[in-house]
Short mmCIF file of C-alpha atoms and ligand atoms in Angstrom, two decimals:
data_model
loop_
_atom_site.label_atom_id
_atom_site.label_comp_id
_atom_site.label_asym_id
_atom_site.label_seq_id
_atom_site.Cartn_x
_atom_site.Cartn_y
_atom_site.Cartn_z
CA MET L 285 0.08 0.09 -0.36
CA THR L 286 1.27 3.45 -0.44
CA ARG L 287 2.07 5.40 2.51
CA MET L 288 -0.31 8.97 3.04
CA LEU L 289 1.10 11.55 2.84
CA ILE L 290 1.25 14.20 5.13
CA ALA L 291 2.04 17.65 4.05
CA GLY L 292 3.23 20.73 5.27
CA ASN L 293 2.22 23.52 4.06
CA TRP L 294 3.77 27.24 5.61
CA LYS L 295 2.31 29.60 4.26
CA MET L 296 3.73 32.70 4.42
CA ASN L 297 5.32 31.98 8.50
CA GLY L 298 8.30 33.01 9.76
CA ASP L 299 11.54 33.32 9.46
CA ILE L 300 15.18 31.31 8.89
CA SER L 301 15.79 30.19 12.13
CA MET L 302 12.34 29.38 12.38
CA ALA L 303 12.79 27.06 9.23
CA GLN L 304 15.82 24.99 10.62
CA ASN L 305 14.11 24.54 13.85
CA LEU L 306 11.43 22.74 12.41
CA ALA L 307 12.52 20.92 9.67
CA THR L 308 15.72 20.19 11.75
CA THR L 309 13.79 18.60 14.47
CA ILE L 310 11.09 16.90 11.64
CA ALA L 311 13.70 14.81 10.05
CA ARG L 312 15.67 13.85 13.29
CA GLU L 313 11.79 12.45 14.92
CA GLY L 314 9.04 12.05 12.21
CA ASP L 315 9.58 8.39 10.84
CA ALA L 316 9.50 7.48 7.57
CA SER L 317 7.82 4.20 7.62
CA ASN L 318 4.26 6.10 9.15
CA CYS L 319 4.25 8.45 6.11
CA GLU L 320 5.63 10.67 3.65
CA TYR L 321 5.96 13.92 5.65
CA LEU L 322 6.59 17.09 3.33
CA LEU L 323 7.56 20.19 3.28
CA CYS L 324 6.60 23.40 2.06
CA PRO L 325 8.16 26.46 3.36
CA PRO L 326 8.57 29.59 2.37
CA PHE L 327 10.67 29.82 -0.65
CA THR L 328 13.18 31.88 1.11
CA ALA L 329 13.70 29.36 3.71
CA ILE L 330 13.45 26.03 1.03
CA GLN L 331 17.33 26.54 0.73
CA THR L 332 17.45 25.93 4.80
CA VAL L 333 15.44 23.92 4.93
CA ALA L 334 16.75 21.58 1.96
CA ALA L 335 20.15 21.55 4.08
CA ALA L 336 17.82 20.33 6.70
CA ILE L 337 16.69 17.66 6.17
CA GLY L 338 18.93 16.63 3.96
CA ASP L 339 19.39 12.82 3.36
CA SER L 340 15.84 12.28 6.12
CA GLY L 341 13.82 11.10 3.53
CA ILE L 342 11.28 13.88 4.30
CA SER L 343 10.43 15.66 1.34
CA LEU L 344 10.62 19.23 0.34
CA GLY L 345 7.61 21.78 -1.73
CA GLY L 346 7.15 25.04 -2.88
CA GLN L 347 3.60 26.41 -2.21
CA ASP L 348 2.93 27.56 -5.52
CA CYS L 349 4.79 27.59 -9.42
CA HIS L 350 4.17 29.81 -13.06
CA ALA L 351 4.22 28.20 -15.88
CA ALA L 352 6.36 29.48 -17.52
CA GLU L 353 9.30 28.26 -17.67
CA ALA L 354 11.08 31.93 -17.19
CA GLY L 355 10.98 35.31 -19.06
CA ALA L 356 9.06 38.20 -16.89
CA HIS L 357 7.39 37.70 -14.04
CA THR L 358 7.94 39.92 -11.64
CA GLY L 359 7.62 37.93 -8.31
CA ASP L 360 7.30 34.34 -9.36
CA ILE L 361 8.97 31.57 -9.40
CA SER L 362 9.46 28.50 -12.05
CA VAL L 363 9.54 24.69 -11.94
CA GLY L 364 13.08 25.12 -12.65
CA MET L 365 14.11 27.03 -10.10
CA LEU L 366 11.95 24.47 -7.60
CA THR L 367 13.70 21.47 -8.35
CA ASN L 368 16.94 23.36 -8.83
CA LEU L 369 16.81 23.55 -5.19
CA GLY L 370 16.77 19.72 -4.01
CA CYS L 371 12.07 19.62 -4.74
CA GLU L 372 9.82 17.43 -5.11
CA TYR L 373 6.48 18.70 -5.14
CA VAL L 374 4.73 21.81 -5.67
CA ILE L 375 1.29 23.01 -4.70
CA VAL L 376 -0.55 24.39 -6.65
CA GLY L 377 -4.37 26.36 -6.69
CA HIS L 378 -4.28 27.07 -2.76
CA SER L 379 -8.09 28.67 -3.12
CA GLU L 380 -5.93 31.98 -1.06
CA ARG L 381 -3.80 31.53 -5.19
CA ARG L 382 -7.92 31.35 -6.60
CA SER L 383 -8.84 34.62 -4.04
CA ASN L 384 -5.81 36.36 -3.18
CA HIS L 385 -4.84 35.89 -6.59
CA GLY L 386 -7.64 36.05 -8.73
CA GLU L 387 -6.13 31.79 -9.99
CA SER L 388 -8.30 30.24 -12.67
CA ASN L 389 -8.68 26.93 -12.90
CA ALA L 390 -6.86 26.85 -16.41
CA ASP L 391 -4.32 29.40 -14.86
CA VAL L 392 -3.95 25.84 -12.28
CA LYS L 393 -4.27 23.59 -15.40
CA ALA L 394 -1.44 25.85 -17.05
CA LYS L 395 1.04 25.85 -13.78
CA THR L 396 0.22 21.65 -13.24
CA LYS L 397 0.90 21.18 -16.26
CA ALA L 398 4.24 23.19 -16.20
CA ALA L 399 5.02 21.71 -12.93
CA VAL L 400 4.78 17.80 -14.58
CA GLU L 401 6.27 18.57 -17.42
CA GLY L 402 9.28 20.11 -15.09
CA GLY L 403 9.76 16.99 -12.83
CA LEU L 404 7.83 17.28 -10.49
CA THR L 405 4.74 16.13 -8.63
CA ALA L 406 2.10 18.67 -8.17
CA ILE L 407 -0.32 18.96 -5.52
CA VAL L 408 -3.35 20.03 -7.06
CA CYS L 409 -6.25 21.76 -4.53
CA VAL L 410 -9.80 22.24 -5.34
CA GLY L 411 -12.18 22.47 -2.86
CA GLU L 412 -15.42 24.30 -2.50
CA SER L 413 -17.18 27.53 -0.57
CA GLU L 414 -19.68 27.86 2.37
CA ALA L 415 -22.10 29.13 0.13
CA GLU L 416 -21.22 26.09 -2.35
CA ARG L 417 -21.50 24.36 0.50
CA GLU L 418 -24.74 25.03 1.37
CA SER L 419 -26.95 25.03 -1.70
CA GLY L 420 -25.65 21.76 -2.17
CA ASP L 421 -23.07 22.98 -5.40
CA ALA L 422 -19.87 21.00 -3.30
CA LEU L 423 -19.71 18.51 -5.51
CA ALA L 424 -20.33 20.18 -8.81
CA VAL L 425 -17.85 22.87 -8.06
CA VAL L 426 -15.48 20.76 -7.22
CA GLY L 427 -15.95 18.01 -10.05
CA SER L 428 -15.49 20.97 -12.19
CA GLN L 429 -12.25 22.25 -10.41
CA VAL L 430 -10.93 18.81 -11.08
CA ALA L 431 -12.00 18.03 -13.96
CA SER L 432 -10.75 21.65 -15.41
CA SER L 433 -7.15 22.48 -13.69
CA LEU L 434 -5.42 18.96 -14.06
CA PRO L 435 -4.29 19.07 -18.08
CA ASP L 436 -3.77 15.76 -20.48
CA ALA L 437 0.08 14.52 -18.57
CA ALA L 438 -1.75 14.02 -15.08
CA SER L 439 -1.58 11.10 -13.70
CA ALA L 440 -1.08 9.00 -10.51
CA THR L 441 1.88 9.02 -10.42
CA ASN L 442 3.02 12.46 -10.75
CA THR L 443 -0.67 14.38 -9.47
CA VAL L 444 -1.96 14.68 -6.23
CA MET L 445 -5.44 16.26 -5.14
CA ALA L 446 -5.66 18.02 -2.42
CA TYR L 447 -9.19 18.48 -1.36
CA GLU L 448 -9.70 21.43 0.96
CA PRO L 449 -13.37 22.76 1.71
CA VAL L 450 -12.97 26.97 1.88
CA TRP L 451 -14.87 26.89 4.96
CA ALA L 452 -12.78 25.23 6.77
CA ILE L 453 -9.29 26.97 5.74
CA GLY L 454 -8.15 28.29 9.02
CA THR L 455 -11.20 27.91 10.76
CA GLY L 456 -11.22 25.00 13.08
CA LYS L 457 -14.01 23.96 11.83
CA VAL L 458 -14.10 20.60 9.50
CA PRO L 459 -16.95 18.23 7.14
CA THR L 460 -17.36 15.09 8.59
CA VAL L 461 -16.30 12.41 7.88
CA GLU L 462 -19.19 11.20 6.06
CA GLN L 463 -18.90 15.02 3.94
CA ILE L 464 -15.45 14.24 3.62
CA ALA L 465 -15.58 10.32 2.04
CA GLU L 466 -18.57 11.35 -0.39
CA MET L 467 -16.04 14.04 -1.66
CA HIS L 468 -13.28 11.99 -1.83
CA ILE L 469 -15.07 9.23 -3.63
CA HIS L 470 -17.10 11.63 -5.92
CA ILE L 471 -12.88 13.16 -6.27
CA GLN L 472 -12.31 9.96 -7.71
CA SER L 473 -15.14 8.88 -10.24
CA VAL L 474 -14.31 12.17 -11.74
CA LEU L 475 -10.55 11.50 -12.78
CA ALA L 476 -12.29 8.55 -13.56
CA GLN L 477 -13.80 9.75 -16.01
CA GLU L 478 -11.28 12.06 -17.08
CA LEU L 479 -8.52 10.30 -16.49
CA GLY L 480 -9.66 6.50 -17.23
CA ASN L 481 -9.50 3.98 -14.35
CA ASP L 482 -6.40 2.96 -13.82
CA SER L 483 -5.28 5.81 -12.76
CA ALA L 484 -7.85 7.32 -11.20
CA LYS L 485 -7.95 4.54 -8.12
CA THR L 486 -4.45 4.70 -7.49
CA PHE L 487 -4.42 8.53 -7.17
CA ARG L 488 -3.37 10.33 -3.70
CA ILE L 489 -6.11 12.06 -1.86
CA LEU L 490 -5.59 13.97 0.18
CA TYR L 491 -8.15 15.86 2.84
CA GLY L 492 -7.12 19.46 4.20
CA GLY L 493 -8.63 22.46 6.20
CA SER L 494 -8.07 22.84 10.17
CA VAL L 495 -6.54 18.83 10.39
CA ASN L 496 -4.91 18.74 13.57
CA ALA L 497 -3.13 16.17 16.01
CA GLU L 498 -6.67 15.69 17.90
CA ASN L 499 -8.87 15.04 14.86
CA ALA L 500 -6.22 13.55 12.36
CA ASP L 501 -6.86 9.54 13.61
CA GLU L 502 -10.70 9.54 12.17
CA ILE L 503 -9.55 12.17 9.29
CA LEU L 504 -6.73 9.47 8.20
CA ARG L 505 -9.13 6.84 8.12
CA THR L 506 -11.43 8.13 6.27
CA ASP L 507 -12.73 5.71 3.06
CA GLY L 508 -10.83 7.58 -0.02
CA VAL L 509 -8.79 9.40 2.08
CA GLY L 510 -5.02 9.08 1.15
CA GLY L 511 -3.34 11.59 3.61
CA ALA L 512 -3.96 15.01 4.65
CA LEU L 513 -2.86 19.23 3.75
CA VAL L 514 -1.75 20.50 7.29
CA GLY L 515 -1.79 24.49 7.31
CA GLY L 516 -1.19 25.60 10.63
CA ALA L 517 -0.16 22.28 12.56
CA SER L 518 2.00 21.85 10.62
CA LEU L 519 3.85 25.18 12.84
CA LYS L 520 4.90 23.38 14.98
CA ALA L 521 6.57 20.36 15.16
CA GLU L 522 4.45 17.78 17.26
CA SER L 523 1.28 18.74 16.16
CA PHE L 524 2.91 17.72 12.50
CA LEU L 525 4.35 15.18 13.93
CA ALA L 526 1.66 13.54 15.90
CA ILE L 527 -0.84 13.65 12.10
CA GLY L 528 1.56 11.53 10.77
CA ARG L 529 1.63 9.58 13.52
CA SER L 530 -2.29 8.99 12.82
CA CYS L 531 -2.03 7.20 9.23
CA PRO L 532 -2.89 3.83 9.83
P1 LIG H 266 -5.46 25.12 7.77
O1 LIG H 266 -5.30 24.76 6.59
O2 LIG H 266 -4.77 23.96 8.04
O3 LIG H 266 -4.12 26.12 8.31
O4 LIG H 266 -6.89 24.93 8.21
C1 LIG H 266 -4.54 23.93 5.37
C2 LIG H 266 -4.12 24.17 3.96
O5 LIG H 266 -4.64 25.54 3.25
O6 LIG H 266 -3.08 23.87 3.73
#
């Protein structure tokens, strides 16, 4: 069985000494036989984290990338820049990128294509807003995000999906396990339609949104869940490692 992926999205937090300490502790205490641990620090701390994790088996990723290889894109980071620093993963289409930077499904698709062509595994985030959940549109919204955010080249070996309901991110609110299972099974069926059954069956689909040391056990045992994308609780080694130890 594939190990679960426990990904820490540090977002825009910390400084170099925090990154160094956090990554060093996780590399020392994280048992890679429980799960695959992935750290996605801010761009400015990637090199520090790469040095701190060394060959511990902890994976490294970026929080975003540009779709182009190079050029006049002030402030952006290319896939090649990430692989050059030792990254193996990149998060794309996080709801904070979609809302703060107006990224569309087409943008996410272009970034995913660039990521997989450049040798990274893309973690493609999808998720409904609270209003969409309340109006009964969650499955349709997420299904269409999945279908429109994946390039033809996406497969279970180069892409991971992350279901992150926008209303659960950073709020302490978590969907019921029934809602999580329903959505993960739905995402898998959309992947099967888009990419064919064989690829869909082995796709890792992470859950993200207020995962913590207390609720991880139940969430990670839910049908269809292949790991977690963790924000707030990834900023403390203790809670992040406890989530990893909860993997079945
Ligand atoms: P949270 O963030 O764990 O702080 O809710 C998750 C995410 O945005 O990836």
